Coordinates of C-alpha atoms in Angstrom, one line a residue:
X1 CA -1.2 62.5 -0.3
X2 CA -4.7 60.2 -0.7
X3 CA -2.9 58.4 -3.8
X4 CA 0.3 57.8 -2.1
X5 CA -1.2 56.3 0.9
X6 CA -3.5 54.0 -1.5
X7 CA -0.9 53.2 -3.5
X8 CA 1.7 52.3 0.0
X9 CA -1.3 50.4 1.1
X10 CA -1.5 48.4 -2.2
X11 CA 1.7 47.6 -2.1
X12 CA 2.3 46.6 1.7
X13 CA -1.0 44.2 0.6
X14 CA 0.7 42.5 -2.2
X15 CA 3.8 42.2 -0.4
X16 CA 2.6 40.4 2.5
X17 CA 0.5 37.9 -0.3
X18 CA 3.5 37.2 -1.9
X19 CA 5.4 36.2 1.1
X20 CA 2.6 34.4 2.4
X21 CA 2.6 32.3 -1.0
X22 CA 6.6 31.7 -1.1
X23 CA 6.1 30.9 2.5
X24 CA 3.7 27.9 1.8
X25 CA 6.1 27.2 -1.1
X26 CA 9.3 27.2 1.2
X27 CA 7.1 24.9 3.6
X28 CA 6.3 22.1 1.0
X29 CA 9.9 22.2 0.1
X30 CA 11.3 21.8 3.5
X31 CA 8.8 18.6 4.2
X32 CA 10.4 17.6 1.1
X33 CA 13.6 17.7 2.4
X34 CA 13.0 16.2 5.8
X35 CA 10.0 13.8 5.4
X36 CA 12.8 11.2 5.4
X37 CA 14.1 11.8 8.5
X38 CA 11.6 9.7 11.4
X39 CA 12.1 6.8 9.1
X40 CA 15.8 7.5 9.3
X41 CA 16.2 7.6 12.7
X42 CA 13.9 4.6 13.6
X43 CA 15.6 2.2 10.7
X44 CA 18.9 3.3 12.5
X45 CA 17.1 2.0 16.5
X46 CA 16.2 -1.3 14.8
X47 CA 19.4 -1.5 12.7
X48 CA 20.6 -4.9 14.5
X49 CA 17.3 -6.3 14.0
X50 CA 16.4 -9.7 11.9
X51 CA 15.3 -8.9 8.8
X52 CA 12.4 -11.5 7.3
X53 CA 11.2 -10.6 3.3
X54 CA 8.3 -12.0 2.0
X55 CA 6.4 -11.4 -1.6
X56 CA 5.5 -7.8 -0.6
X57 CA 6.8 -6.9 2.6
X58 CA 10.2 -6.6 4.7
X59 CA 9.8 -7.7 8.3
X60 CA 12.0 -6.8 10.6
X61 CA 12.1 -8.0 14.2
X62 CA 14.4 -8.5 17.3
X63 CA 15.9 -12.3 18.6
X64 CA 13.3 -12.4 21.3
X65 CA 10.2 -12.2 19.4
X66 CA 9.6 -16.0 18.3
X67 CA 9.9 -16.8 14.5
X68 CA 6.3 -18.3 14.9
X69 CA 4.9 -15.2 15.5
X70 CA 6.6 -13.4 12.5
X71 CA 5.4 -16.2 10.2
X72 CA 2.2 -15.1 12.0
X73 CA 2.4 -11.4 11.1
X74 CA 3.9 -12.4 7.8
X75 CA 0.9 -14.4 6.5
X76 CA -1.9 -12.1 7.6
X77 CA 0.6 -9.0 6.2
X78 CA 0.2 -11.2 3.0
X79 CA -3.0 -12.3 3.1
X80 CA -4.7 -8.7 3.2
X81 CA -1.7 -6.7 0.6
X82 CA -3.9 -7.2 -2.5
X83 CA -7.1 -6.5 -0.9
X84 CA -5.6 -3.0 0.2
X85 CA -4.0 -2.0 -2.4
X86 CA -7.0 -2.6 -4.7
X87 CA -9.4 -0.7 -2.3
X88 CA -6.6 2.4 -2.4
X89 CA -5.9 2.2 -5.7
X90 CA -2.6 2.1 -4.8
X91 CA 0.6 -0.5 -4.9
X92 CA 3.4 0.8 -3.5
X93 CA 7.3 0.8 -5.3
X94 CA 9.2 0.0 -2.6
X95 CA 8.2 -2.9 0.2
X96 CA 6.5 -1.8 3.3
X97 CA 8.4 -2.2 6.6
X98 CA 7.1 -3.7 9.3
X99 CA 8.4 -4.1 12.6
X100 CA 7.0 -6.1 15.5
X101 CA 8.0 -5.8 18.7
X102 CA 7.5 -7.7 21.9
X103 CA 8.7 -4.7 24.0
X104 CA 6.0 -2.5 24.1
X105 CA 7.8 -0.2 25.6
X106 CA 10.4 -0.3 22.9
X107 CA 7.2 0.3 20.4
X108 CA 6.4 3.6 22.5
X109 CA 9.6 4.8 22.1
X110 CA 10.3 4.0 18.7
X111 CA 7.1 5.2 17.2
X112 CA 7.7 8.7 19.0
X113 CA 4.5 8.1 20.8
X114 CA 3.6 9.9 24.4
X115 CA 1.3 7.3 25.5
X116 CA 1.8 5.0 28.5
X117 CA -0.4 2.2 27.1
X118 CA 0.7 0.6 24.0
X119 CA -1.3 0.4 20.5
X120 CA -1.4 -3.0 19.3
X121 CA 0.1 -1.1 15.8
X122 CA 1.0 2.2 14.7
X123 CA 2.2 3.3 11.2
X124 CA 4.9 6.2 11.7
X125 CA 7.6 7.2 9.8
X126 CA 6.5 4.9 6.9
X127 CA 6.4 1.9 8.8
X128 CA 4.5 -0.5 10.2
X129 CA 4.8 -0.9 13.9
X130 CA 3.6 -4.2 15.6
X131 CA 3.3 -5.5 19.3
X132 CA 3.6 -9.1 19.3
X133 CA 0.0 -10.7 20.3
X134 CA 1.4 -12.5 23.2
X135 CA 1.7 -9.5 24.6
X136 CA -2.2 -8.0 24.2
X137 CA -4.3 -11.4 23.4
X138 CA -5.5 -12.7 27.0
X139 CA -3.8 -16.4 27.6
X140 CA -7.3 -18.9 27.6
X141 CA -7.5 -17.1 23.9
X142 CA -6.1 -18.8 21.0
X143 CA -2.8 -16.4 19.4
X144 CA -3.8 -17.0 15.9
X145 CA -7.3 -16.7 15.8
X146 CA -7.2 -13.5 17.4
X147 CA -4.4 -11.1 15.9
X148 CA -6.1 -12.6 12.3
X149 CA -9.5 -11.6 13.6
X150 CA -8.7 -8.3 15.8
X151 CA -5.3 -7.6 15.2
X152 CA -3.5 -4.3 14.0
X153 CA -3.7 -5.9 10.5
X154 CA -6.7 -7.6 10.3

């Protein structure tokens, strides 16, 4: 009676491992599957927006924000894409997004975020989320100089 207790004990034991392993498994392979969709849904809430593509990047941007402004994000986006991707060892295959808003609500809801007080930028869902800087930089402060110096891709 000992052995066959041992022996159900043994085997509840490796049971539960092995669903425990195929359950990690199962896990990656579902992210698999729906690591996609965020990005999905967001390029489908900024389908109807302006699209900008520079050397390495694909801006994408609504008719109110001011085409000085992307040239703005554009440059600095530019200006630091080397620089990065030689400090991660890493270049990417496909262009990053990036999408700048001058709604910062719109940026809140977009970027799935619960807070009340926009970021200046967020990466979710792959992309590159930006609030336009004449929504955050104070007016007596010069635009340029500051979202090159403090901005979300400085």
């Amino acid at each position: 009676m000992k052995n066959k207790r041992k022996l159900f004990l043994l085997t509840t034991i490796l049971l539960i491992c092995l669903l425990i392993t195929n359950a990690f498994n199962l896990r990656g392979e579902l992210y698999l599957l729906f690591k996609g969709v965020p990005q999905q849904v967001m390029l489908a809430k900024i389908q109807d927006y302006n699209e900008v593509n520079t050397k390495n990047f694909i801006i994408r941007f609504d008719n109110t924000v001011e085409k000085s402004t992307v040239d703005l994000v554009a440059s600095t986006a530019e200006k630091h894409y080397d620089f990065l991707c030689e400090l991660y060892n890493y270049r990417p295959e496909e262009k990053p997004i990036i999408i700048v808003y001058d709604d910062p609500d719109m940026l809140i809801d977009n970027a799935n975020l619960a807070e009340s007080k926009p970021p200046m930028g967020v990466y979710y869902a792959s992309m590159i989320s930006i609030l336009t800087p004449e929504v955050w930089v104070p007016e007596n402060m010069s635009i340029e100089e500051t979202f090159v110096r403090q901005g979300p891709i400085s």
